[in-house]
Coordinates of C-alpha atoms in Angstrom, one line a residue:
X1 CA 42.0 -83.3 53.6
X2 CA 42.3 -82.8 49.9
X3 CA 45.3 -81.0 48.6
X4 CA 46.7 -79.9 45.2
X5 CA 49.8 -81.3 43.8
X6 CA 52.8 -80.0 42.0
X7 CA 54.6 -83.0 40.5
X8 CA 58.3 -82.7 40.3
X9 CA 58.1 -83.3 36.6
X10 CA 56.3 -80.0 36.1
X11 CA 58.8 -78.2 38.4
X12 CA 61.8 -79.6 36.6
X13 CA 60.5 -78.8 33.1
X14 CA 60.0 -75.1 34.2
X15 CA 63.7 -75.0 34.9
X16 CA 64.9 -76.8 31.8
X17 CA 62.8 -78.2 29.0
X18 CA 63.1 -81.9 28.8
X19 CA 64.8 -83.4 25.8
X20 CA 62.6 -85.4 23.5
X21 CA 60.6 -87.9 25.4
X22 CA 62.8 -90.6 26.8
X23 CA 62.6 -93.7 24.8
X24 CA 63.4 -97.3 25.2
X25 CA 62.2 -99.5 28.1
X26 CA 64.7 -101.2 30.3
X27 CA 64.2 -104.9 30.4
X28 CA 63.4 -105.8 34.0
X29 CA 63.1 -109.3 35.3
X30 CA 61.1 -110.1 38.4
X31 CA 63.3 -110.7 41.4
X32 CA 63.8 -114.2 42.6
X33 CA 61.1 -115.7 44.9
X34 CA 61.5 -114.8 48.6
X35 CA 59.5 -115.1 51.8
X36 CA 56.6 -112.9 50.6
X37 CA 53.5 -113.5 52.6
X38 CA 50.8 -115.3 50.6
X39 CA 47.7 -113.1 50.4
X40 CA 46.6 -109.6 49.7
X41 CA 49.5 -107.1 49.2
X42 CA 48.8 -103.3 49.5
X43 CA 51.4 -100.8 48.4
X44 CA 51.2 -97.3 49.9
X45 CA 53.5 -94.4 48.9
X46 CA 54.5 -91.5 46.7
X47 CA 56.1 -91.2 43.3
X48 CA 59.2 -93.2 44.3
X49 CA 56.8 -96.1 44.7
X50 CA 54.4 -95.3 41.8
X51 CA 57.2 -94.9 39.1
X52 CA 56.2 -91.9 37.0
X53 CA 57.0 -92.1 33.3
X54 CA 58.3 -95.6 33.6
X55 CA 56.5 -97.6 30.9
X56 CA 53.8 -98.8 31.0
X57 CA 51.9 -96.1 32.9
X58 CA 48.6 -97.7 34.1
X59 CA 47.2 -94.8 36.1
X60 CA 47.9 -91.3 34.7
X61 CA 46.2 -89.6 37.7
X62 CA 48.9 -91.1 40.0
X63 CA 51.6 -91.6 37.3
X64 CA 51.8 -95.2 38.3
X65 CA 53.8 -97.8 36.4
X66 CA 53.2 -101.6 36.2
X67 CA 57.0 -102.0 36.4
X68 CA 57.4 -100.4 39.8
X69 CA 58.7 -102.2 42.8
X70 CA 55.3 -103.3 44.2
X71 CA 54.6 -105.0 40.8
X72 CA 57.9 -106.8 41.0
X73 CA 57.5 -107.8 44.6
X74 CA 54.0 -109.1 43.8
X75 CA 55.3 -111.0 40.7
X76 CA 57.8 -112.8 42.9
X77 CA 54.9 -114.1 45.1
X78 CA 53.1 -115.6 42.2
X79 CA 49.4 -115.8 43.3
X80 CA 49.4 -112.9 45.8
X81 CA 47.0 -110.2 44.6
X82 CA 48.4 -106.6 44.5
X83 CA 46.5 -103.5 45.4
X84 CA 48.8 -100.6 44.5
X85 CA 47.4 -97.2 45.5
X86 CA 50.7 -95.4 45.5
X87 CA 50.5 -91.9 43.9
X88 CA 52.9 -89.3 42.6
X89 CA 53.0 -86.3 45.0
X90 CA 51.5 -88.2 47.9
X91 CA 52.1 -87.1 51.5
X92 CA 51.3 -88.7 54.8
X93 CA 48.0 -86.7 54.8
X94 CA 47.1 -88.3 51.4
X95 CA 47.6 -91.7 52.9
X96 CA 45.4 -90.9 55.9
X97 CA 42.8 -88.5 54.5
X98 CA 42.9 -88.6 50.6
X99 CA 43.6 -85.8 48.2
X100 CA 43.9 -85.2 44.4
X101 CA 46.0 -86.8 41.8
X102 CA 48.2 -85.3 39.1
X103 CA 45.2 -84.8 36.9
X104 CA 43.2 -83.1 39.7
X105 CA 40.9 -86.1 40.2
X106 CA 40.0 -86.8 43.8
X107 CA 41.5 -89.8 45.6
X108 CA 40.3 -91.7 48.7
X109 CA 42.7 -92.2 51.6
X110 CA 45.3 -94.8 50.6
X111 CA 44.7 -96.4 53.9
X112 CA 41.2 -97.4 52.7
X113 CA 42.9 -100.1 50.6
X114 CA 44.2 -101.9 53.7
X115 CA 41.8 -104.5 54.9
X116 CA 41.7 -107.1 57.7
X117 CA 42.8 -109.9 55.3
X118 CA 45.8 -107.9 54.0
X119 CA 49.0 -110.0 54.4
X120 CA 51.7 -107.5 53.4
X121 CA 51.8 -103.7 53.3
X122 CA 54.8 -101.6 52.0
X123 CA 55.0 -97.9 52.8
X124 CA 57.3 -95.4 51.3
X125 CA 56.4 -91.8 52.3
X126 CA 57.8 -88.7 53.8
X127 CA 59.7 -87.1 50.9
X128 CA 56.9 -84.8 49.9
X129 CA 56.1 -84.0 53.5
X130 CA 59.6 -82.3 53.8
X131 CA 59.1 -80.6 50.4
X132 CA 61.1 -82.8 48.0
X133 CA 60.1 -81.0 44.8
X134 CA 60.7 -77.5 46.1
X135 CA 64.1 -78.6 47.6
X136 CA 65.3 -79.9 44.3
X137 CA 64.0 -76.8 42.5
X138 CA 65.5 -74.4 45.0
X139 CA 68.8 -76.1 45.2
X140 CA 69.2 -76.5 41.4
X141 CA 68.3 -72.9 40.7
X142 CA 70.6 -71.6 43.5
X143 CA 73.5 -73.6 42.2
X144 CA 73.9 -71.3 39.2
X145 CA 74.6 -68.4 41.4
X146 CA 77.4 -70.2 43.3
X147 CA 78.3 -73.5 41.8
X148 CA 81.3 -74.1 44.1
X149 CA 79.5 -72.8 47.2
X150 CA 76.6 -73.8 49.4
X151 CA 73.7 -71.6 48.4
X152 CA 71.1 -74.2 49.1
X153 CA 72.4 -74.9 52.6
X154 CA 72.7 -71.2 53.2
X155 CA 69.0 -70.8 52.3
X156 CA 67.7 -73.6 54.5
X157 CA 69.9 -72.8 57.5
X158 CA 69.5 -69.0 57.5
X159 CA 68.8 -67.7 61.0
X160 CA 70.6 -70.6 62.7
X161 CA 67.8 -73.2 62.2
X162 CA 68.0 -76.0 59.7
X163 CA 64.6 -75.9 58.2
X164 CA 64.9 -79.3 56.5
X165 CA 65.9 -81.1 59.7
X166 CA 63.0 -79.4 61.4
X167 CA 60.7 -80.7 58.7
X168 CA 62.0 -84.2 59.2
X169 CA 61.3 -84.0 62.9
X170 CA 57.8 -82.7 62.2
X171 CA 57.1 -85.5 59.8
X172 CA 58.1 -88.3 62.2
X173 CA 54.8 -88.4 64.1
X174 CA 52.9 -88.3 60.8
X175 CA 54.7 -91.4 59.5
X176 CA 54.0 -93.1 62.9
X177 CA 50.3 -92.3 62.5
X178 CA 50.3 -93.9 59.1
X179 CA 51.9 -97.1 60.4
X180 CA 49.5 -97.2 63.3
X181 CA 46.6 -96.8 60.9
X182 CA 47.9 -99.7 58.8
X183 CA 48.3 -101.9 61.9
X184 CA 44.8 -101.1 63.1
X185 CA 43.3 -102.0 59.7
X186 CA 45.4 -105.1 59.2
X187 CA 46.4 -106.6 62.6
X188 CA 48.1 -109.6 61.0
X189 CA 50.0 -108.0 58.1
X190 CA 53.7 -107.7 57.7
X191 CA 54.6 -104.0 57.3
X192 CA 57.7 -102.9 55.4
X193 CA 58.8 -99.3 55.5
X194 CA 61.1 -98.3 52.6
X195 CA 63.7 -95.5 52.8
X196 CA 64.8 -93.5 49.8
X197 CA 67.7 -94.3 47.4
X198 CA 70.7 -92.0 46.9
X199 CA 70.1 -89.1 44.7
X200 CA 73.5 -87.4 45.1
X201 CA 76.8 -89.4 45.5
X202 CA 77.5 -90.9 48.9
X203 CA 80.9 -89.2 48.9
X204 CA 82.5 -86.2 47.2
X205 CA 80.9 -83.1 45.7
X206 CA 78.7 -84.2 42.9
X207 CA 78.9 -83.4 39.2
X208 CA 77.7 -79.9 38.6
X209 CA 76.5 -78.8 36.0
X210 CA 75.4 -82.3 34.8
X211 CA 73.4 -82.5 38.0
X212 CA 72.9 -78.9 39.0
X213 CA 73.6 -79.1 42.8
X214 CA 76.4 -76.8 44.0
X215 CA 79.5 -78.6 45.2
X216 CA 79.2 -77.7 48.8
X217 CA 75.5 -78.4 48.9
X218 CA 76.0 -82.0 47.9
X219 CA 77.3 -83.1 51.4
X220 CA 74.4 -81.1 53.0
X221 CA 71.7 -82.8 50.9
X222 CA 73.3 -86.1 51.4
X223 CA 73.0 -85.5 55.2
X224 CA 69.3 -84.6 54.8
X225 CA 68.6 -87.8 52.9
X226 CA 70.3 -89.9 55.5
X227 CA 68.5 -88.1 58.3
X228 CA 65.1 -88.7 56.5
X229 CA 66.0 -92.4 56.2
X230 CA 67.0 -92.6 59.8
X231 CA 63.7 -91.2 60.8
X232 CA 61.8 -93.7 58.7
X233 CA 63.9 -96.6 60.1
X234 CA 63.1 -95.4 63.7
X235 CA 59.4 -95.0 62.9
X236 CA 59.4 -98.6 61.6
X237 CA 61.2 -100.0 64.7
X238 CA 58.8 -98.3 67.1
X239 CA 55.6 -99.1 65.2
X240 CA 55.7 -102.8 64.7
X241 CA 57.1 -102.7 61.2
X242 CA 60.5 -103.5 59.5
X243 CA 62.7 -101.2 57.6
X244 CA 64.0 -101.9 54.1
X245 CA 67.2 -100.1 53.4
X246 CA 67.3 -99.0 49.8
X247 CA 69.9 -96.4 50.3
X248 CA 72.9 -98.7 50.9
X249 CA 72.4 -100.8 47.7
X250 CA 71.9 -97.6 45.7
X251 CA 75.4 -96.2 46.6
X252 CA 77.4 -95.9 43.4
X253 CA 74.1 -95.7 41.4
X254 CA 73.2 -92.1 42.0
X255 CA 72.3 -89.4 39.5
X256 CA 75.9 -88.6 38.6
X257 CA 76.6 -92.2 37.3
X258 CA 76.2 -93.3 33.7
X259 CA 72.8 -93.9 32.2
X260 CA 73.4 -97.7 32.3
X261 CA 74.3 -97.7 36.0
X262 CA 72.2 -95.1 37.8
X263 CA 69.0 -95.9 39.7
X264 CA 67.8 -92.3 39.9
X265 CA 67.7 -90.0 36.9
X266 CA 68.9 -86.4 36.9
X267 CA 67.3 -83.2 35.7
X268 CA 67.1 -84.5 32.1
X269 CA 66.5 -88.2 32.2
X270 CA 68.3 -90.5 29.9
X271 CA 66.2 -93.5 30.9
X272 CA 62.4 -93.5 31.0
X273 CA 61.6 -91.9 34.3
X274 CA 60.6 -88.5 35.8
X275 CA 63.5 -86.1 36.7
X276 CA 65.2 -87.0 40.0
X277 CA 63.1 -90.2 40.3
X278 CA 64.0 -93.9 40.1
X279 CA 64.1 -95.5 36.7
X280 CA 63.1 -99.1 36.1
X281 CA 66.5 -100.2 37.3
X282 CA 66.0 -98.3 40.6
X283 CA 62.5 -99.9 41.0
X284 CA 64.0 -103.3 40.5
X285 CA 66.7 -102.5 43.1
X286 CA 64.1 -101.4 45.6
X287 CA 62.1 -104.6 45.0
X288 CA 65.2 -106.6 45.7
X289 CA 65.7 -104.8 49.0
X290 CA 62.1 -105.4 50.0
X291 CA 62.4 -109.1 49.2
X292 CA 65.7 -109.4 51.1
X293 CA 64.0 -107.7 54.1
X294 CA 61.1 -110.2 54.0
X295 CA 63.5 -113.1 53.7
X296 CA 65.3 -112.2 57.0

């Protein structure tokens, strides 16, 4: 079921031209060794997994970095081979049916990489199913019309139905189908489902205009993020997988924090990363969360 992509980077640059290309690569050490299964490791997911614009980009069609969390997890296991098929813009349909990358080149289903001898599979998916790019674009643009109000919430709850919550509900069976496909392909694998880190602060009303989300929309979007993560945790629990909470360790490291603290960049990144995506520090934090989950 091929589909076209609209990477968030393109959306954001239409709203505000990026400053000169972000420079300087964060030094990231591999996390300490943990109970990572020895054997083939397959990473499935979207841009939060692939690490767009984090040096070094090793696949421009998928905007994939060799310093993303799958690379760090694999490094901690030493000899375990990594097959990273994560891709910027991916949805659950791309994992199951294939699609097209950021350069328009066709991609097979990510599930094709999962084989019977696979020992570990990580899955981070669902953000694009609910329309991550368009949500950020809509909410940022709307904030300039009412920076102290809730124009984004008003947009998505018009008519009495919360469209974003409805999208999360509709995505749940799709995530379940992905996990069931992984289990069928790799009966003995450990499966780890990752949530998403904090984009807006876990309390308060954000930092408009530095991060252009209207004050009253920040609590609303925070609730959407937590609802998405709760759905992913439930999908893991009911489909023979474990859930890695990356939100909790990211609290206090959101887009409003300093460039040396944040895990997720804002509209104009100060660290090498795509807008509203994890930087190398965020990828390291997610790797640590995966390793902690495997060690439990």
